[in-house]
């Protein structure tokens, strides 16, 4: 055994697991039973409290089990499969390419729908920090965003807005009745869903888009007026042309008749 290597027993199957010292604190899948385990010093009692202490509150945990490198997850339309890599937190879906890939490898923003599914499928959600667990619970349509702190100094996560202008703020309540709180905010209307706002600095939210929306509405109204004027003018010209044509036909007709007389 290498001097820098540590040998411990898997808490689930008691199988021996050997790993280099640098990997201490990481979460892997046991090579014997493939259940998740924390690489901790041998002899130390492995309780869930100790495991949880290794979890950083604002980043995704580092997994190192090779079985997590290529997990096939069915797309929500059920037609195709995407490949999730939980070692680097990547997915082959378009939403990941477009949105989530911009986040750093351990940021919560990496979690597309399929990464959330994969974490659940591999029974790894208990290794996630609470905010990330909340995001897995609400996996449908979570946009990438940023971690921040509320006015009480507690960690929160502010997502970017979706196409309808809604963003989410994830916060962890002090009371234990609920696991987390999710606040919806509409950036177009600058309002909170149900009027319930978290205690946060308003500068954490993007500036309201009301100005732009008004301009666009004004542009639309102007366009509608122009279209209406164009329509009326077209109708008027058409009427004049019809009158002229009927006049000309009338004159020609009466001339032809008079010639016969
Ligand atoms: Zn095991
Ligand atoms: Zn995905």
Tab-separated table of C-alpha atoms and ligand atoms in Angstrom:
chain	number	residue	atom	x	y	z
A	1	UNK	CA	0.000	0.000	0.000
A	2	UNK	CA	1.269	3.408	-1.019
A	3	UNK	CA	2.102	5.708	1.889
A	4	UNK	CA	-0.302	8.311	0.573
A	5	UNK	CA	-3.121	5.791	0.237
A	6	UNK	CA	-5.876	5.164	2.761
A	7	UNK	CA	-7.934	2.013	3.187
A	8	UNK	CA	-11.446	2.181	4.607
A	9	UNK	CA	-14.549	0.005	4.749
A	10	UNK	CA	-17.684	0.893	2.808
A	11	UNK	CA	-20.408	1.840	5.343
A	12	UNK	CA	-22.998	-0.109	3.312
A	13	UNK	CA	-21.314	-3.402	2.388
A	14	UNK	CA	-18.150	-3.262	4.558
A	15	UNK	CA	-16.064	-3.924	1.428
A	16	UNK	CA	-12.525	-2.493	1.433
A	17	UNK	CA	-11.971	0.714	-0.489
A	18	UNK	CA	-8.464	2.104	-1.064
A	19	UNK	CA	-7.915	5.669	-2.242
A	20	UNK	CA	-5.161	8.328	-2.452
A	21	UNK	CA	-5.054	10.908	0.340
A	22	UNK	CA	-5.927	13.729	-2.087
A	23	UNK	CA	-9.386	12.217	-2.564
A	24	UNK	CA	-10.276	12.583	1.132
A	25	UNK	CA	-13.717	14.100	1.561
A	26	UNK	CA	-14.922	13.192	-1.934
A	27	UNK	CA	-18.057	11.185	-2.564
A	28	UNK	CA	-17.717	8.077	-4.737
A	29	UNK	CA	-19.740	5.014	-5.630
A	30	UNK	CA	-18.479	1.989	-3.704
A	31	UNK	CA	-16.647	-0.339	-6.153
A	32	UNK	CA	-18.324	-3.350	-4.509
A	33	UNK	CA	-21.950	-2.366	-3.927
A	34	UNK	CA	-21.981	0.843	-6.043
A	35	UNK	CA	-23.837	2.808	-3.340
A	36	UNK	CA	-22.589	6.334	-2.646
A	37	UNK	CA	-20.018	6.772	0.113
A	38	UNK	CA	-17.829	9.527	1.520
A	39	UNK	CA	-14.073	8.944	1.541
A	40	UNK	CA	-13.261	9.557	5.207
A	41	UNK	CA	-10.418	8.529	7.469
A	42	UNK	CA	-10.600	4.923	8.629
A	43	UNK	CA	-11.508	4.475	12.274
A	44	UNK	CA	-13.583	7.632	12.264
A	45	UNK	CA	-17.225	6.805	12.861
A	46	UNK	CA	-19.132	7.452	9.648
A	47	UNK	CA	-22.308	9.202	10.595
A	48	UNK	CA	-24.503	11.130	8.222
A	49	UNK	CA	-23.671	14.284	10.191
A	50	UNK	CA	-19.973	13.903	9.331
A	51	UNK	CA	-20.800	13.263	5.685
A	52	UNK	CA	-23.003	16.343	5.547
A	53	UNK	CA	-20.217	18.451	7.077
A	54	UNK	CA	-18.123	17.770	3.984
A	55	UNK	CA	-20.715	19.336	1.730
A	56	UNK	CA	-19.958	22.913	0.713
A	57	UNK	CA	-23.188	24.955	0.912
A	58	UNK	CA	-22.722	26.822	-2.370
A	59	UNK	CA	-21.190	24.272	-4.775
A	60	UNK	CA	-22.059	20.887	-6.222
A	61	UNK	CA	-20.134	17.940	-4.708
A	62	UNK	CA	-17.303	16.268	-6.617
A	63	UNK	CA	-18.112	12.679	-7.525
A	64	UNK	CA	-15.411	10.374	-8.814
A	65	UNK	CA	-17.160	7.072	-9.616
A	66	UNK	CA	-16.579	6.196	-13.280
A	67	UNK	CA	-20.143	4.820	-13.461
A	68	UNK	CA	-21.347	8.434	-13.268
A	69	UNK	CA	-19.523	9.512	-16.459
A	70	UNK	CA	-22.223	8.543	-18.967
A	71	UNK	CA	-25.778	8.204	-17.661
A	72	UNK	CA	-28.546	7.935	-20.269
A	73	UNK	CA	-31.583	10.043	-19.374
A	74	UNK	CA	-34.759	10.078	-21.463
A	75	UNK	CA	-35.825	13.480	-22.809
A	76	UNK	CA	-39.161	14.818	-21.499
A	77	UNK	CA	-40.844	14.118	-24.866
A	78	UNK	CA	-39.751	10.485	-24.419
A	79	UNK	CA	-38.342	10.324	-27.955
A	80	UNK	CA	-34.612	10.594	-27.388
A	81	UNK	CA	-31.958	10.149	-24.722
A	82	UNK	CA	-29.417	12.628	-23.421
A	83	UNK	CA	-26.125	11.661	-21.827
A	84	UNK	CA	-25.386	13.139	-18.423
A	85	UNK	CA	-21.869	13.206	-16.989
A	86	UNK	CA	-22.007	13.727	-13.210
A	87	UNK	CA	-18.216	13.876	-12.888
A	88	UNK	CA	-18.113	17.139	-14.848
A	89	UNK	CA	-21.818	18.048	-14.599
A	90	UNK	CA	-22.542	18.106	-18.326
A	91	UNK	CA	-25.520	17.042	-20.440
A	92	UNK	CA	-26.011	16.699	-24.192
A	93	UNK	CA	-29.411	18.461	-24.187
A	94	UNK	CA	-29.921	21.815	-26.028
A	95	UNK	CA	-30.815	23.661	-22.797
A	96	UNK	CA	-27.468	22.687	-21.304
A	97	UNK	CA	-25.575	23.913	-24.391
A	98	UNK	CA	-27.538	27.153	-24.516
A	99	UNK	CA	-27.888	28.043	-20.847
A	100	UNK	CA	-26.270	25.780	-18.228
A	101	UNK	CA	-22.850	25.337	-19.891
A	102	UNK	CA	-22.072	28.985	-19.086
A	103	UNK	CA	-21.922	28.163	-15.362
A	104	UNK	CA	-18.654	26.861	-13.899
A	105	UNK	CA	-18.470	23.031	-13.451
A	106	UNK	CA	-19.441	23.075	-9.743
A	107	UNK	CA	-22.001	25.884	-9.851
A	108	UNK	CA	-25.703	25.142	-9.291
A	109	UNK	CA	-26.372	26.667	-12.712
A	110	UNK	CA	-25.038	23.468	-14.316
A	111	UNK	CA	-28.154	21.552	-13.279
A	112	UNK	CA	-30.365	21.071	-16.322
A	113	UNK	CA	-33.472	18.926	-15.976
A	114	UNK	CA	-31.532	15.781	-16.925
A	115	UNK	CA	-28.668	16.352	-14.483
A	116	UNK	CA	-31.375	16.653	-11.791
A	117	UNK	CA	-32.948	13.378	-12.984
A	118	UNK	CA	-29.533	11.683	-13.037
A	119	UNK	CA	-28.750	12.822	-9.457
A	120	UNK	CA	-32.082	11.376	-8.328
A	121	UNK	CA	-31.645	8.212	-10.366
A	122	UNK	CA	-28.207	7.572	-8.813
A	123	UNK	CA	-29.604	8.358	-5.336
A	124	UNK	CA	-27.110	11.181	-4.843
A	125	UNK	CA	-29.475	14.003	-3.847
A	126	UNK	CA	-28.684	13.604	-0.123
A	127	UNK	CA	-25.080	14.600	-0.934
A	128	UNK	CA	-26.231	17.912	-2.421
A	129	UNK	CA	-26.267	21.150	-0.404
A	130	UNK	CA	-29.849	22.218	0.535
A	131	UNK	CA	-30.252	24.858	-2.205
A	132	UNK	CA	-29.262	22.314	-4.864
A	133	UNK	CA	-31.693	19.787	-3.349
A	134	UNK	CA	-34.430	22.420	-3.650
A	135	UNK	CA	-33.533	22.919	-7.304
A	136	UNK	CA	-33.735	19.167	-7.951
A	137	UNK	CA	-37.230	19.168	-6.420
A	138	UNK	CA	-38.290	21.964	-8.807
A	139	UNK	CA	-36.323	20.686	-11.777
A	140	UNK	CA	-38.827	21.709	-14.417
A	141	UNK	CA	-37.701	24.855	-16.172
A	142	UNK	CA	-35.013	26.005	-13.761
A	143	UNK	CA	-32.753	28.484	-15.560
A	144	UNK	CA	-29.105	28.932	-14.582
A	145	UNK	CA	-28.369	31.903	-12.341
A	146	UNK	CA	-26.138	32.916	-9.447
A	147	UNK	CA	-25.711	32.313	-5.749
A	148	UNK	CA	-26.084	35.344	-3.492
A	149	UNK	CA	-26.976	36.204	0.108
A	150	UNK	CA	-30.183	37.609	1.532
A	151	UNK	CA	-30.300	40.549	3.960
A	152	UNK	CA	-29.853	38.110	6.875
A	153	UNK	CA	-26.660	36.754	5.322
A	154	UNK	CA	-28.187	33.419	4.309
A	155	UNK	CA	-27.317	31.761	1.025
A	156	UNK	CA	-29.896	32.140	-1.764
A	157	UNK	CA	-29.960	31.322	-5.466
A	158	UNK	CA	-31.362	33.718	-8.074
A	159	UNK	CA	-32.113	32.160	-11.472
A	160	UNK	CA	-32.237	34.007	-14.784
A	161	UNK	CA	-35.729	34.653	-16.117
A	162	UNK	CA	-37.469	32.302	-18.538
A	163	UNK	CA	-39.083	33.406	-21.829
A	164	UNK	CA	-42.201	34.534	-19.937
A	165	UNK	CA	-40.090	36.838	-17.740
A	166	UNK	CA	-40.270	34.746	-14.540
A	167	UNK	CA	-37.216	34.050	-12.407
A	168	UNK	CA	-36.942	32.077	-9.157
A	169	UNK	CA	-35.260	32.885	-5.886
A	170	UNK	CA	-34.463	29.833	-3.773
A	171	UNK	CA	-34.006	30.451	-0.073
A	172	UNK	CA	-33.772	28.199	2.961
A	173	UNK	CA	-36.282	29.026	5.678
A	174	UNK	CA	-35.238	29.164	9.320
A	175	UNK	CA	-38.249	27.118	10.403
A	176	UNK	CA	-38.103	23.395	9.834
A	177	UNK	CA	-41.715	23.122	8.681
A	178	UNK	CA	-40.599	23.564	5.068
A	179	UNK	CA	-37.361	22.423	3.471
A	180	UNK	CA	-36.985	25.544	1.345
A	181	UNK	CA	-38.805	28.515	-0.138
A	182	UNK	CA	-39.135	29.390	-3.784
A	183	UNK	CA	-40.153	32.920	-4.717
A	184	UNK	CA	-41.324	33.775	-8.238
A	185	UNK	CA	-40.537	37.211	-9.669
A	186	UNK	CA	-41.710	38.630	-13.000
A	187	UNK	CA	-39.144	40.992	-14.499
A	188	UNK	CA	-41.584	42.401	-17.103
A	189	UNK	CA	-44.101	43.440	-14.477
A	190	UNK	CA	-41.574	43.981	-11.623
A	191	UNK	CA	-43.760	42.019	-9.218
A	192	UNK	CA	-43.507	38.985	-6.939
A	193	UNK	CA	-45.884	36.050	-7.364
A	194	UNK	CA	-48.673	36.284	-4.725
A	195	UNK	CA	-47.004	39.500	-3.556
A	196	UNK	CA	-44.577	37.516	-1.384
A	197	UNK	CA	-40.981	38.742	-1.578
A	198	UNK	CA	-37.830	37.357	0.051
A	199	UNK	CA	-35.657	39.667	2.168
A	200	UNK	CA	-33.091	40.505	-0.505
A	201	UNK	CA	-31.286	43.511	-1.914
A	202	UNK	CA	-33.374	44.618	-4.945
A	203	UNK	CA	-30.185	45.159	-6.966
A	204	UNK	CA	-29.863	41.352	-7.118
A	205	UNK	CA	-32.809	41.394	-9.542
A	206	UNK	CA	-32.472	42.486	-13.165
A	207	UNK	CA	-33.900	45.970	-13.889
A	208	UNK	CA	-37.587	45.903	-14.953
A	209	UNK	CA	-38.226	45.710	-18.695
A	210	UNK	CA	-41.386	47.867	-18.472
A	211	UNK	CA	-39.800	50.724	-20.445
A	212	UNK	CA	-38.958	48.439	-23.351
A	213	UNK	CA	-42.395	46.820	-23.267
A	214	UNK	CA	-44.075	50.251	-23.452
A	215	UNK	CA	-41.922	51.240	-26.422
A	216	UNK	CA	-42.836	48.045	-28.152
A	217	UNK	CA	-46.544	48.577	-27.449
A	218	UNK	CA	-46.276	52.124	-28.732
A	219	UNK	CA	-44.558	50.839	-31.883
A	220	UNK	CA	-47.282	48.250	-32.310
A	221	UNK	CA	-50.023	50.899	-31.939
A	222	UNK	CA	-48.305	53.148	-34.489
A	223	UNK	CA	-47.989	50.237	-36.892
A	224	UNK	CA	-51.692	49.423	-36.477
A	225	UNK	CA	-52.686	53.058	-37.232
A	226	UNK	CA	-50.505	53.074	-40.373
A	227	UNK	CA	-51.952	49.775	-41.489
A	228	UNK	CA	-55.474	51.128	-40.987
A	229	UNK	CA	-54.700	54.336	-42.981
A	230	UNK	CA	-53.130	52.275	-45.779
A	231	UNK	CA	-56.215	50.062	-45.873
A	232	UNK	CA	-58.608	53.063	-46.070
A	233	UNK	CA	-56.524	54.768	-48.802
A	234	UNK	CA	-56.398	51.511	-50.784
A	235	UNK	CA	-60.193	51.133	-50.537
A	236	UNK	CA	-60.715	54.778	-51.615
A	237	UNK	CA	-58.418	54.385	-54.649
A	238	UNK	CA	-60.202	51.148	-55.555
A	239	UNK	CA	-63.600	52.912	-55.358
A	240	UNK	CA	-62.393	55.830	-57.567
A	241	UNK	CA	-60.971	53.390	-60.122
A	242	UNK	CA	-64.255	51.455	-60.202
A	243	UNK	CA	-66.252	54.677	-60.716
A	244	UNK	CA	-63.919	55.821	-63.542
A	245	UNK	CA	-64.102	52.412	-65.240
A	246	UNK	CA	-67.916	52.343	-65.039
A	247	UNK	CA	-68.025	55.922	-66.459
A	248	UNK	CA	-65.757	55.012	-69.374
A	249	UNK	CA	-67.770	51.855	-70.078
A	250	UNK	CA	-70.990	53.912	-69.912
A	251	UNK	CA	-69.649	56.532	-72.362
A	252	UNK	CA	-68.337	53.892	-74.794
A	253	UNK	CA	-71.624	52.007	-74.599
A	254	UNK	CA	-73.756	55.129	-75.246
A	255	UNK	CA	-71.434	56.178	-78.169
A	256	UNK	CA	-71.760	52.727	-79.745
A	257	UNK	CA	-75.530	52.906	-79.432
A	258	UNK	CA	-75.724	56.429	-80.934
A	259	UNK	CA	-73.561	55.364	-83.922
A	260	UNK	CA	-76.125	52.707	-84.820
A	261	UNK	CA	-78.900	55.273	-85.040
B	1	LIG	ZN1	-20.051	-0.991	-0.629
B	2	LIG	ZN1	-29.968	18.245	-19.963
